[in-house]
Short mmCIF file of C-alpha atoms in Angstrom, two decimals:
data_model
loop_
_atom_site.label_atom_id
_atom_site.label_comp_id
_atom_site.label_asym_id
_atom_site.label_seq_id
_atom_site.Cartn_x
_atom_site.Cartn_y
_atom_site.Cartn_z
CA MET A 176 56.63 70.23 24.85
CA SER A 177 57.84 73.15 23.71
CA GLU A 178 57.21 74.77 19.87
CA ARG A 179 59.71 73.18 17.64
CA GLU A 180 62.76 74.80 16.56
CA THR A 181 63.55 76.03 13.00
CA TRP A 182 66.21 77.52 11.00
CA SER A 183 66.19 81.51 11.15
CA THR A 184 67.07 82.07 7.35
CA ASN A 185 67.37 79.31 4.35
CA LEU A 186 71.58 80.43 4.28
CA GLY A 187 71.80 78.85 7.53
CA PHE A 188 69.90 75.71 6.63
CA VAL A 189 72.31 75.57 3.36
CA LEU A 190 75.17 76.28 5.55
CA ALA A 191 74.92 74.16 8.18
CA ALA A 192 74.11 71.15 5.67
CA ILE A 193 77.01 72.26 3.50
CA GLY A 194 78.88 71.81 6.80
CA SER A 195 77.51 68.53 7.50
CA ALA A 196 78.94 66.98 3.94
CA VAL A 197 82.20 68.88 4.37
CA GLY A 198 83.80 66.89 7.03
CA LEU A 199 86.15 64.38 7.36
CA GLY A 200 84.78 62.89 4.40
CA ASN A 201 86.35 65.21 2.15
CA ILE A 202 89.82 65.86 4.11
CA TRP A 203 90.34 62.64 5.54
CA ARG A 204 88.36 59.82 3.67
CA PHE A 205 88.72 61.39 -0.03
CA PRO A 206 92.28 61.72 -0.22
CA TRP A 207 92.63 58.19 1.31
CA LEU A 208 90.45 56.37 -0.64
CA THR A 209 91.29 58.44 -4.02
CA ALA A 210 95.03 57.10 -3.43
CA GLU A 211 93.99 54.17 -2.78
CA ASN A 212 91.95 53.57 -5.94
CA GLY A 213 93.45 54.62 -9.05
CA GLY A 214 93.77 58.82 -8.32
CA SER A 215 91.81 60.40 -11.59
CA ALA A 216 89.93 57.37 -12.00
CA PHE A 217 87.93 57.29 -8.90
CA LEU A 218 87.91 61.16 -9.22
CA VAL A 219 85.43 60.58 -12.32
CA VAL A 220 83.15 57.62 -10.79
CA TYR A 221 82.94 59.36 -7.68
CA LEU A 222 81.80 62.81 -9.51
CA ALA A 223 79.39 60.82 -11.48
CA LEU A 224 77.81 58.98 -8.49
CA VAL A 225 77.39 61.93 -6.57
CA ALA A 226 75.39 63.89 -9.24
CA LEU A 227 73.56 60.48 -10.73
CA ILE A 228 73.02 59.11 -7.45
CA GLY A 229 73.77 61.36 -4.51
CA VAL A 230 71.91 64.28 -5.01
CA PRO A 231 68.56 62.52 -6.13
CA GLY A 232 69.25 60.94 -3.00
CA LEU A 233 69.66 63.97 -0.82
CA VAL A 234 66.51 65.07 -2.16
CA ALA A 235 64.65 62.10 -0.84
CA GLU A 236 66.11 62.18 2.45
CA PHE A 237 64.89 66.18 2.67
CA VAL A 238 61.24 64.81 1.21
CA ILE A 239 60.53 62.81 4.49
CA GLY A 240 62.40 65.03 6.75
CA ARG A 241 60.25 68.38 5.74
CA ARG A 242 56.96 66.32 5.38
CA GLY A 243 57.28 64.44 8.15
CA HIS A 244 58.64 67.51 9.88
CA ARG A 245 60.18 65.40 13.02
CA ASP A 246 63.06 63.23 13.91
CA PRO A 247 63.85 60.20 11.53
CA VAL A 248 61.71 57.67 13.81
CA GLY A 249 58.70 60.34 13.78
CA ALA A 250 59.02 61.14 10.54
CA PHE A 251 58.48 58.22 9.12
CA ARG A 252 55.64 57.38 11.96
CA ALA A 253 54.27 59.94 10.64
CA LEU A 254 54.08 59.30 7.28
CA SER A 255 53.21 55.88 7.39
CA ASP A 256 50.53 54.19 9.19
CA SER A 257 52.64 50.49 8.75
CA ARG A 258 54.57 49.83 12.15
CA TRP A 259 57.92 48.76 10.12
CA TRP A 260 58.89 52.06 8.61
CA PRO A 261 59.32 53.80 12.11
CA PHE A 262 62.21 50.88 12.14
CA VAL A 263 63.90 52.33 9.14
CA GLY A 264 63.98 55.62 11.19
CA VAL A 265 65.47 53.73 14.19
CA TYR A 266 67.95 52.17 11.90
CA ALA A 267 69.08 55.62 10.56
CA VAL A 268 69.92 56.95 14.24
CA GLY A 269 71.40 53.69 15.01
CA THR A 270 73.86 54.56 12.18
CA THR A 271 74.59 58.12 13.19
CA MET A 272 75.49 56.60 16.51
CA LEU A 273 78.09 53.98 14.69
CA ILE A 274 80.13 56.23 12.28
CA LEU A 275 80.00 59.07 15.54
CA THR A 276 81.81 55.89 17.43
CA PHE A 277 84.64 56.02 15.43
CA TYR A 278 84.50 59.73 14.19
CA SER A 279 84.99 61.30 17.09
CA VAL A 280 87.99 59.51 17.59
CA VAL A 281 89.11 60.80 14.22
CA GLY A 282 88.12 63.77 15.32
CA GLY A 283 90.45 63.64 18.52
CA TRP A 284 93.36 62.58 16.18
CA ILE A 285 92.92 66.35 14.38
CA LEU A 286 92.55 68.25 17.50
CA ARG A 287 96.01 66.35 18.65
CA TYR A 288 97.14 67.58 15.24
CA ALA A 289 96.29 71.11 15.32
CA VAL A 290 97.81 71.83 18.90
CA GLY A 291 100.71 69.75 17.64
CA SER A 292 101.42 71.95 14.79
CA VAL A 293 101.78 74.81 16.75
CA THR A 294 103.80 73.25 19.41
CA GLY A 295 106.26 71.12 16.96
CA ALA A 296 105.45 67.71 18.82
CA TYR A 297 105.20 65.88 15.39
CA PHE A 298 107.82 67.31 13.11
CA ALA A 299 110.97 64.85 14.38
CA ASP A 300 109.15 61.66 13.35
CA PRO A 301 105.28 61.72 12.29
CA GLN A 302 104.89 58.63 11.99
CA ALA A 303 105.85 57.76 15.68
CA TYR A 304 103.56 60.83 16.86
CA PHE A 305 101.03 59.03 15.25
CA GLY A 306 101.11 55.78 16.62
CA ARG A 307 101.67 57.35 19.93
CA ILE A 308 98.46 58.92 20.01
CA ALA A 309 96.51 57.00 17.57
CA PHE A 310 94.89 54.23 19.93
CA GLY A 311 95.38 54.19 23.20
CA PRO A 312 94.66 56.35 26.89
CA GLU A 313 95.55 59.36 25.12
CA ALA A 314 93.18 58.63 22.13
CA VAL A 315 90.35 58.55 24.59
CA VAL A 316 90.99 61.58 26.07
CA ALA A 317 91.25 63.29 22.66
CA HIS A 318 88.10 61.87 21.53
CA LEU A 319 86.40 62.83 24.83
CA ALA A 320 87.41 66.71 24.52
CA PHE A 321 86.21 66.47 20.60
CA LEU A 322 82.82 65.23 21.78
CA ALA A 323 82.47 68.28 24.07
CA ILE A 324 82.82 70.37 21.61
CA VAL A 325 80.32 69.14 19.42
CA GLY A 326 78.54 68.48 22.44
CA ALA A 327 78.37 72.25 23.69
CA ILE A 328 77.40 73.19 20.54
CA ILE A 329 74.45 70.86 19.98
CA ALA A 330 73.01 71.70 23.25
CA ALA A 331 72.87 75.62 22.57
CA GLY A 332 70.10 74.67 20.07
CA VAL A 333 69.47 74.97 16.32
CA GLY A 334 69.70 79.09 15.90
CA ASP A 335 72.52 79.78 18.57
CA GLY A 336 74.19 76.62 18.24
CA ILE A 337 74.11 74.64 14.71
CA GLU A 338 73.24 78.06 12.61
CA ARG A 339 75.27 79.86 14.23
CA SER A 340 78.64 77.74 14.41
CA SER A 341 77.71 77.01 10.52
CA LYS A 342 77.83 80.58 9.59
CA ALA A 343 81.35 81.26 10.92
CA MET A 344 82.67 78.04 10.12
CA MET A 345 81.72 76.97 6.61
CA PRO A 346 83.34 80.63 4.87
CA ALA A 347 86.41 80.18 7.15
CA ILE A 348 87.20 76.22 5.49
CA ALA A 349 86.32 77.56 2.15
CA LEU A 350 88.98 80.32 2.48
CA MET A 351 91.74 78.93 4.28
CA LEU A 352 91.51 75.66 1.54
CA LEU A 353 92.11 78.42 -1.25
CA GLY A 354 95.48 79.49 0.23
CA LEU A 355 96.36 75.94 0.79
CA ALA A 356 95.79 75.50 -2.54
CA ALA A 357 97.69 78.41 -3.61
CA TRP A 358 100.49 77.75 -1.74
CA ALA A 359 100.72 74.16 -2.68
CA PHE A 360 100.51 75.25 -6.17
CA THR A 361 104.16 77.24 -5.92
CA LEU A 362 105.71 74.01 -4.37
CA PRO A 363 108.21 72.51 -6.55
CA GLY A 364 107.24 68.93 -8.12
CA ALA A 365 103.55 69.62 -7.17
CA GLY A 366 102.59 69.10 -11.22
CA GLY A 367 102.63 65.30 -10.33
CA GLY A 368 100.23 65.54 -8.05
CA TYR A 369 97.73 67.36 -9.91
CA GLU A 370 98.57 64.35 -12.78
CA PHE A 371 98.13 62.13 -10.63
CA PHE A 372 94.50 64.02 -9.16
CA LEU A 373 93.46 64.81 -12.40
CA ALA A 374 94.66 63.26 -15.54
CA PHE A 375 91.67 61.01 -16.95
CA ASP A 376 92.75 57.67 -16.88
CA VAL A 377 90.80 55.54 -19.07
CA ALA A 378 92.65 52.65 -18.99
CA THR A 379 93.07 52.01 -15.08
CA LEU A 380 88.90 53.15 -15.34
CA ARG A 381 88.30 50.11 -17.77
CA ASN A 382 90.61 47.50 -16.20
CA ASN A 383 89.19 48.50 -12.74
CA PHE A 384 85.75 49.77 -12.89
CA PHE A 385 83.74 47.77 -10.61
CA ASP A 386 86.91 47.57 -8.34
CA VAL A 387 86.26 51.32 -7.97
CA LEU A 388 82.79 51.61 -7.95
CA GLY A 389 82.18 50.20 -4.27
CA PRO A 390 84.67 52.84 -2.63
CA ALA A 391 83.26 55.73 -4.67
CA ALA A 392 80.00 55.06 -3.92
CA GLY A 393 80.52 54.60 -0.10
CA GLN A 394 82.73 57.85 -0.25
CA ALA A 395 79.68 59.64 -2.30
CA LEU A 396 77.02 58.57 0.47
CA PHE A 397 79.60 59.40 3.26
CA THR A 398 80.55 62.64 1.86
CA LEU A 399 77.17 63.62 1.24
CA SER A 400 75.80 62.79 4.91
CA VAL A 401 72.88 60.79 3.45
CA GLY A 402 71.89 57.26 4.34
CA ALA A 403 72.00 58.19 8.11
CA GLY A 404 68.96 60.57 8.76
CA SER A 405 71.18 63.75 9.74
CA MET A 406 70.49 65.51 6.97
CA LEU A 407 66.38 64.27 7.31
CA THR A 408 66.60 65.65 10.67
CA TYR A 409 68.22 69.10 9.52
CA ALA A 410 65.40 69.32 6.77
CA SER A 411 62.69 68.88 9.37
CA TYR A 412 63.40 72.08 10.48
CA LEU A 413 62.41 73.68 7.24
CA GLY A 414 59.50 75.68 6.02
CA ARG A 415 57.71 74.64 2.57
CA ASP A 416 58.76 77.57 0.79
CA GLU A 417 62.55 76.43 0.48
CA SER A 418 63.36 74.85 -3.00
CA LEU A 419 64.49 71.27 -1.63
CA PRO A 420 65.96 70.17 -5.02
CA GLY A 421 67.65 73.94 -5.28
CA ASP A 422 69.22 73.39 -1.56
CA ALA A 423 70.23 69.65 -2.50
CA THR A 424 72.36 71.10 -5.58
CA VAL A 425 73.94 73.81 -3.78
CA ILE A 426 75.03 71.66 -1.03
CA ALA A 427 76.44 68.85 -3.35
CA VAL A 428 78.34 71.71 -5.46
CA ALA A 429 79.79 72.94 -2.09
CA ASN A 430 80.95 69.61 -0.97
CA THR A 431 82.28 68.77 -4.11
CA ALA A 432 84.09 72.11 -4.74
CA ILE A 433 85.65 71.50 -1.18
CA GLY A 434 86.89 67.69 -1.87
CA VAL A 435 88.44 68.56 -5.18
CA LEU A 436 90.18 71.75 -3.58
CA THR A 437 91.28 69.54 -0.74
CA GLY A 438 92.83 67.09 -3.64
CA LEU A 439 94.72 69.74 -4.69
CA VAL A 440 96.27 70.64 -1.57
CA VAL A 441 97.02 66.94 -0.07
CA PHE A 442 98.16 65.63 -3.52
CA PRO A 443 100.77 68.21 -4.83
CA LEU A 444 101.79 67.92 -0.89
CA LEU A 445 102.80 64.71 -1.09
CA PHE A 446 104.18 64.40 -5.11
CA SER A 447 106.65 67.62 -3.46
CA ALA A 448 107.65 65.83 -0.74
CA GLY A 449 108.47 62.60 -2.96
CA ILE A 450 105.56 60.56 -0.79
CA ALA A 451 103.89 58.00 -2.62
CA PRO A 452 99.95 58.78 -2.68
CA GLY A 453 98.42 56.25 -0.64
CA SER A 454 101.53 55.67 1.90
CA GLY A 455 99.86 55.62 5.05
CA GLY A 456 96.38 54.26 4.72
CA GLN A 457 93.78 55.75 7.22
CA GLY A 458 96.85 57.40 8.54
CA ALA A 459 97.57 59.10 5.65
CA LEU A 460 96.41 62.53 6.52
CA PHE A 461 98.56 62.50 9.72
CA TYR A 462 101.85 61.00 9.08
CA ALA A 463 102.10 61.28 5.43
CA LEU A 464 101.29 64.83 4.74
CA ALA A 465 103.20 65.58 8.45
CA GLU A 466 106.13 64.76 6.95
CA ALA A 467 105.63 66.47 3.92
CA PHE A 468 104.77 69.86 6.02
CA ASP A 469 108.43 69.28 7.84
CA SER A 470 110.05 68.80 4.21
CA LEU A 471 108.66 71.69 2.50
CA PRO A 472 109.42 75.69 2.69
CA ALA A 473 107.29 77.04 5.10
CA GLY A 474 105.44 73.86 6.00
CA THR A 475 105.76 73.96 9.65
CA LEU A 476 104.25 77.20 9.32
CA VAL A 477 101.26 76.62 6.82
CA ALA A 478 100.77 72.92 9.15
CA PRO A 479 98.76 74.62 11.69
CA LEU A 480 96.33 76.50 9.58
CA PHE A 481 95.78 73.18 7.74
CA PHE A 482 94.89 71.36 10.41
CA VAL A 483 92.36 74.13 11.79
CA VAL A 484 90.53 73.66 8.56
CA VAL A 485 90.19 69.86 9.15
CA LEU A 486 89.30 70.27 12.08
CA LEU A 487 86.34 73.06 11.68
CA ALA A 488 85.18 70.69 8.78
CA ALA A 489 85.24 67.56 11.52
CA VAL A 490 83.35 69.61 14.11
CA SER A 491 80.58 70.71 11.37
CA SER A 492 79.98 67.22 10.26
CA ALA A 493 80.02 65.78 13.88
CA ILE A 494 77.38 68.67 14.75
CA SER A 495 74.74 67.15 12.06
CA MET A 496 75.30 63.57 13.45
CA LEU A 497 75.01 64.26 17.09
CA GLU A 498 71.56 66.60 15.97
CA ALA A 499 69.96 63.09 14.52
CA PRO A 500 69.77 61.33 18.02
CA VAL A 501 69.41 64.41 20.36
CA ALA A 502 66.42 65.44 17.98
CA TYR A 503 64.79 61.79 18.59
CA LEU A 504 65.06 62.35 22.05
CA VAL A 505 63.78 65.60 22.44
CA ASP A 506 60.53 64.93 19.66
CA GLU A 507 59.64 61.42 20.66
CA ARG A 508 60.80 61.32 24.20
CA GLY A 509 60.12 64.94 25.56
CA VAL A 510 63.17 65.42 26.80
CA ASP A 511 64.96 68.43 27.24
CA ARG A 512 67.63 69.23 24.23
CA ARG A 513 70.55 69.82 27.31
CA PRO A 514 69.83 66.48 28.94
CA ALA A 515 69.35 64.45 25.61
CA THR A 516 72.97 65.85 24.77
CA LEU A 517 74.46 65.04 27.81
CA GLY A 518 72.62 61.41 27.46
CA VAL A 519 73.91 60.87 24.02
CA GLY A 520 77.00 62.21 24.67
CA ALA A 521 77.59 59.99 27.48
CA LEU A 522 76.83 57.10 25.31
CA LEU A 523 78.97 57.77 22.65
CA ALA A 524 81.88 59.03 25.24
CA ALA A 525 81.59 54.54 26.00
CA THR A 526 81.51 53.52 22.56
CA GLY A 527 84.31 56.10 21.10
CA SER A 528 86.53 54.85 24.12
CA LEU A 529 86.29 51.52 23.30
CA THR A 530 87.11 52.25 19.57
CA ALA A 531 89.86 54.73 20.24
CA LEU A 532 91.46 51.73 22.68
CA ASN A 533 91.03 49.14 19.59
CA PRO A 534 92.52 49.62 16.27
CA ASP A 535 90.54 46.21 14.88
CA LEU A 536 87.30 47.75 15.84
CA PHE A 537 88.37 51.10 14.50
CA GLY A 538 89.16 49.73 11.08
CA LEU A 539 85.90 47.67 10.70
CA LEU A 540 83.68 50.58 11.96
CA ALA A 541 85.42 53.19 9.77
CA GLY A 542 85.65 51.11 6.68
CA THR A 543 83.43 47.94 6.10
CA LEU A 544 80.39 48.56 8.43
CA ALA A 545 80.23 52.46 7.38
CA ASN A 546 79.84 52.21 3.89
CA LEU A 547 77.25 49.06 3.95
CA ALA A 548 75.07 50.72 7.04
CA LEU A 549 75.03 54.37 4.51
CA THR A 550 73.82 52.19 1.32
CA VAL A 551 71.17 50.06 3.57
CA GLY A 552 69.91 53.19 4.76
CA LEU A 553 69.66 55.24 1.49
CA LEU A 554 68.10 52.23 0.07
CA ALA A 555 65.57 52.14 2.46
CA PHE A 556 64.83 55.77 2.06
CA VAL A 557 64.55 55.67 -1.66
CA VAL A 558 61.87 52.94 -1.47
CA PHE A 559 60.01 54.97 0.71
CA VAL A 560 59.80 57.96 -0.98
CA GLY A 561 59.07 56.30 -4.41
CA TRP A 562 57.10 53.28 -3.35
CA VAL A 563 55.08 54.69 -0.32
CA LEU A 564 55.26 58.36 -0.49
CA GLY A 565 54.27 58.46 -4.08
CA ARG A 566 52.50 61.56 -5.69
CA ASP A 567 53.17 62.97 -2.12
CA ALA A 568 56.84 63.18 -2.94
CA VAL A 569 56.38 64.73 -5.92
CA GLU A 570 54.30 67.54 -4.01
CA GLU A 571 57.10 67.91 -1.47
CA PHE A 572 59.28 68.25 -4.36
CA ARG A 573 57.28 70.70 -6.05
CA SER A 574 56.79 72.77 -2.70
CA GLY A 575 58.86 75.97 -2.90
CA THR A 576 60.35 75.95 -6.89
CA GLY A 577 59.14 77.41 -9.51
CA PRO A 578 57.51 75.65 -12.79
CA THR A 579 61.02 74.75 -14.16
CA VAL A 580 62.76 73.18 -11.70
CA GLY A 581 58.90 71.61 -10.58
CA ALA A 582 58.98 70.41 -13.92
CA LEU A 583 61.31 68.15 -13.09
CA ALA A 584 59.80 65.95 -9.90
CA ASP A 585 58.14 62.94 -11.91
CA PRO A 586 61.81 62.39 -13.63
CA TRP A 587 63.52 62.39 -9.99
CA ARG A 588 60.44 60.24 -8.91
CA ALA A 589 61.29 57.70 -11.11
CA LEU A 590 64.71 58.07 -10.56
CA VAL A 591 64.20 57.80 -6.96
CA ALA A 592 61.83 54.41 -7.76
CA TRP A 593 63.71 52.35 -9.90
CA VAL A 594 66.87 53.45 -10.74
CA LEU A 595 68.33 54.20 -7.40
CA PRO A 596 67.17 51.24 -5.71
CA ALA A 597 68.66 49.09 -8.73
CA PHE A 598 72.08 50.94 -8.32
CA LEU A 599 72.27 51.05 -4.58
CA GLY A 600 71.12 47.15 -4.58
CA PHE A 601 73.75 46.04 -6.91
CA THR A 602 76.29 48.18 -4.92
CA LEU A 603 75.13 46.44 -1.95
CA LEU A 604 75.52 43.19 -3.15
CA THR A 605 78.71 43.90 -4.80
CA ASN A 606 80.13 44.90 -1.62
CA LEU A 607 79.00 41.77 0.57
CA VAL A 608 80.10 38.71 -1.68
CA SER A 609 83.31 40.76 -2.03
CA LEU A 610 83.04 40.81 1.80
CA ALA A 611 82.53 37.07 1.81
CA GLY A 612 85.52 36.52 -0.77
CA ILE A 613 82.77 34.99 -3.30
CA SER A 614 83.15 35.84 -7.13
CA LEU A 615 80.04 36.60 -8.88
CA ALA A 616 79.61 37.16 -12.75
CA PHE A 617 78.38 40.50 -13.39
CA GLU A 618 75.44 39.31 -15.42
CA PHE A 619 74.80 37.16 -11.90
CA ARG A 620 74.76 39.84 -9.64
CA LEU A 621 72.62 41.72 -12.11
CA ALA A 622 69.86 39.15 -12.08
CA LEU A 623 70.05 38.98 -8.51
CA THR A 624 69.90 42.27 -7.93
CA ALA A 625 66.43 42.71 -10.15
CA GLY A 626 64.78 39.36 -8.52
CA ALA A 627 65.66 40.81 -4.86
CA LEU A 628 64.43 44.39 -5.82
CA LEU A 629 61.02 42.76 -7.45
CA VAL A 630 60.61 40.72 -3.93
CA LEU A 631 61.26 43.69 -2.00
CA ARG A 632 58.41 45.86 -4.18
CA ALA A 633 55.88 42.81 -3.37
CA LEU A 634 56.48 43.13 0.36
CA VAL A 635 56.17 46.79 0.56
CA GLY A 636 53.17 46.88 -1.78
CA ALA A 637 51.64 44.33 0.32
CA GLY A 638 52.20 45.67 3.45
CA ARG A 639 51.77 49.81 2.22
CA GLU A 640 49.80 51.10 4.68
CA ARG A 641 48.95 54.92 4.30
CA SER A 642 48.06 57.83 6.98
CA PRO A 643 45.56 60.58 5.73
CA LEU A 644 49.06 62.18 4.88
CA VAL A 645 49.84 60.23 2.41
CA ASP A 646 48.39 59.83 -1.20
CA ALA A 647 48.86 56.66 -3.47
CA ASP A 648 49.29 56.57 -6.45
#
């Protein structure tokens, strides 16, 4: 097997990881979920969860990736002799495939809108245009075209494909969004959008906290790309002289800034055009914003720029997700990168085509299953780091850091070992009982979560087998 690829520079890794995070989670999913969950109330909970859960969880995923120096399956196999932990890697690879199954469909929509913004195809009747292209044969063709773009970048390799494209796309996204936000600021009635998005609404937050918690947690994980193995795979190409907590913080800040910047574009646009936030649901980006562009000064000229930004963001995130299953085939099966990319792409072409033909399947994958899958994935990652890797995780955290950041390693491990599993377990239980239509008191859910974690701790402890790489506490 040829020597494993690495990032040529740490900047290349950081920009690629930011690209993984800065995707449709920020520009398509974030405004839609914010609008449906109370505006600023959702924003406050989301920002808190990014800081308290997302960043420590991202570092945990980085630790597994760099420590194992393999794809998700190979990393768990290298770091534990247990025959069960590699299945978490299999699960992670499966999660990226599940997400890409609907993500590439949305990518196809964006591709169509980027072209339609130039030709003016959707300005006459945005809602009818979206209804025509969202699902059906046209959606299948657009999904395949989007997948082909992403596959071509992956096939070119880590340095020539992923790193080079990320260095071009990330600055372009940030600059274009800044320009769009400046334009939105000049629109009449934009103030209502800023108030909805930024004014701290204590009453809404207090009355709907647990209703907001689930979507905000899912968005925090989705937008940081944690829980699916994409960031684990990217970190596996890193050297040990890079600071994982430093990189994770930069990535989270940049990602959050792009999300907030997107809100500063989307909500002023909607309020200026007199369109209620939340109208359109998952299609809001396409026909609510498209309607706004058609009705605002210079909107038809700005629309192509906006959808090019969205397209770049979609491609950058899809790259990281496609890399996880491709890396598995390259690392574990010895398949060359190009045939591996072609094989995974063919499978996604089939599953994504089914999703592009079935709106009910799309809704299930893009909402409920994505949130649950990412929560379960990150729960497994932090349990492994906190309960199995033990002191090795602390050592990996400290590698490449200075004494000040290194001093945070033990508090981080305690957070990862207990606080994150408790929060993720509670969130998972809350989402499951809500999905089942069951009402459980807060105290009872807390007790169930605590009991489940104690059982899980006992099971992990009883079956914990270590390779020489792993240092027990």
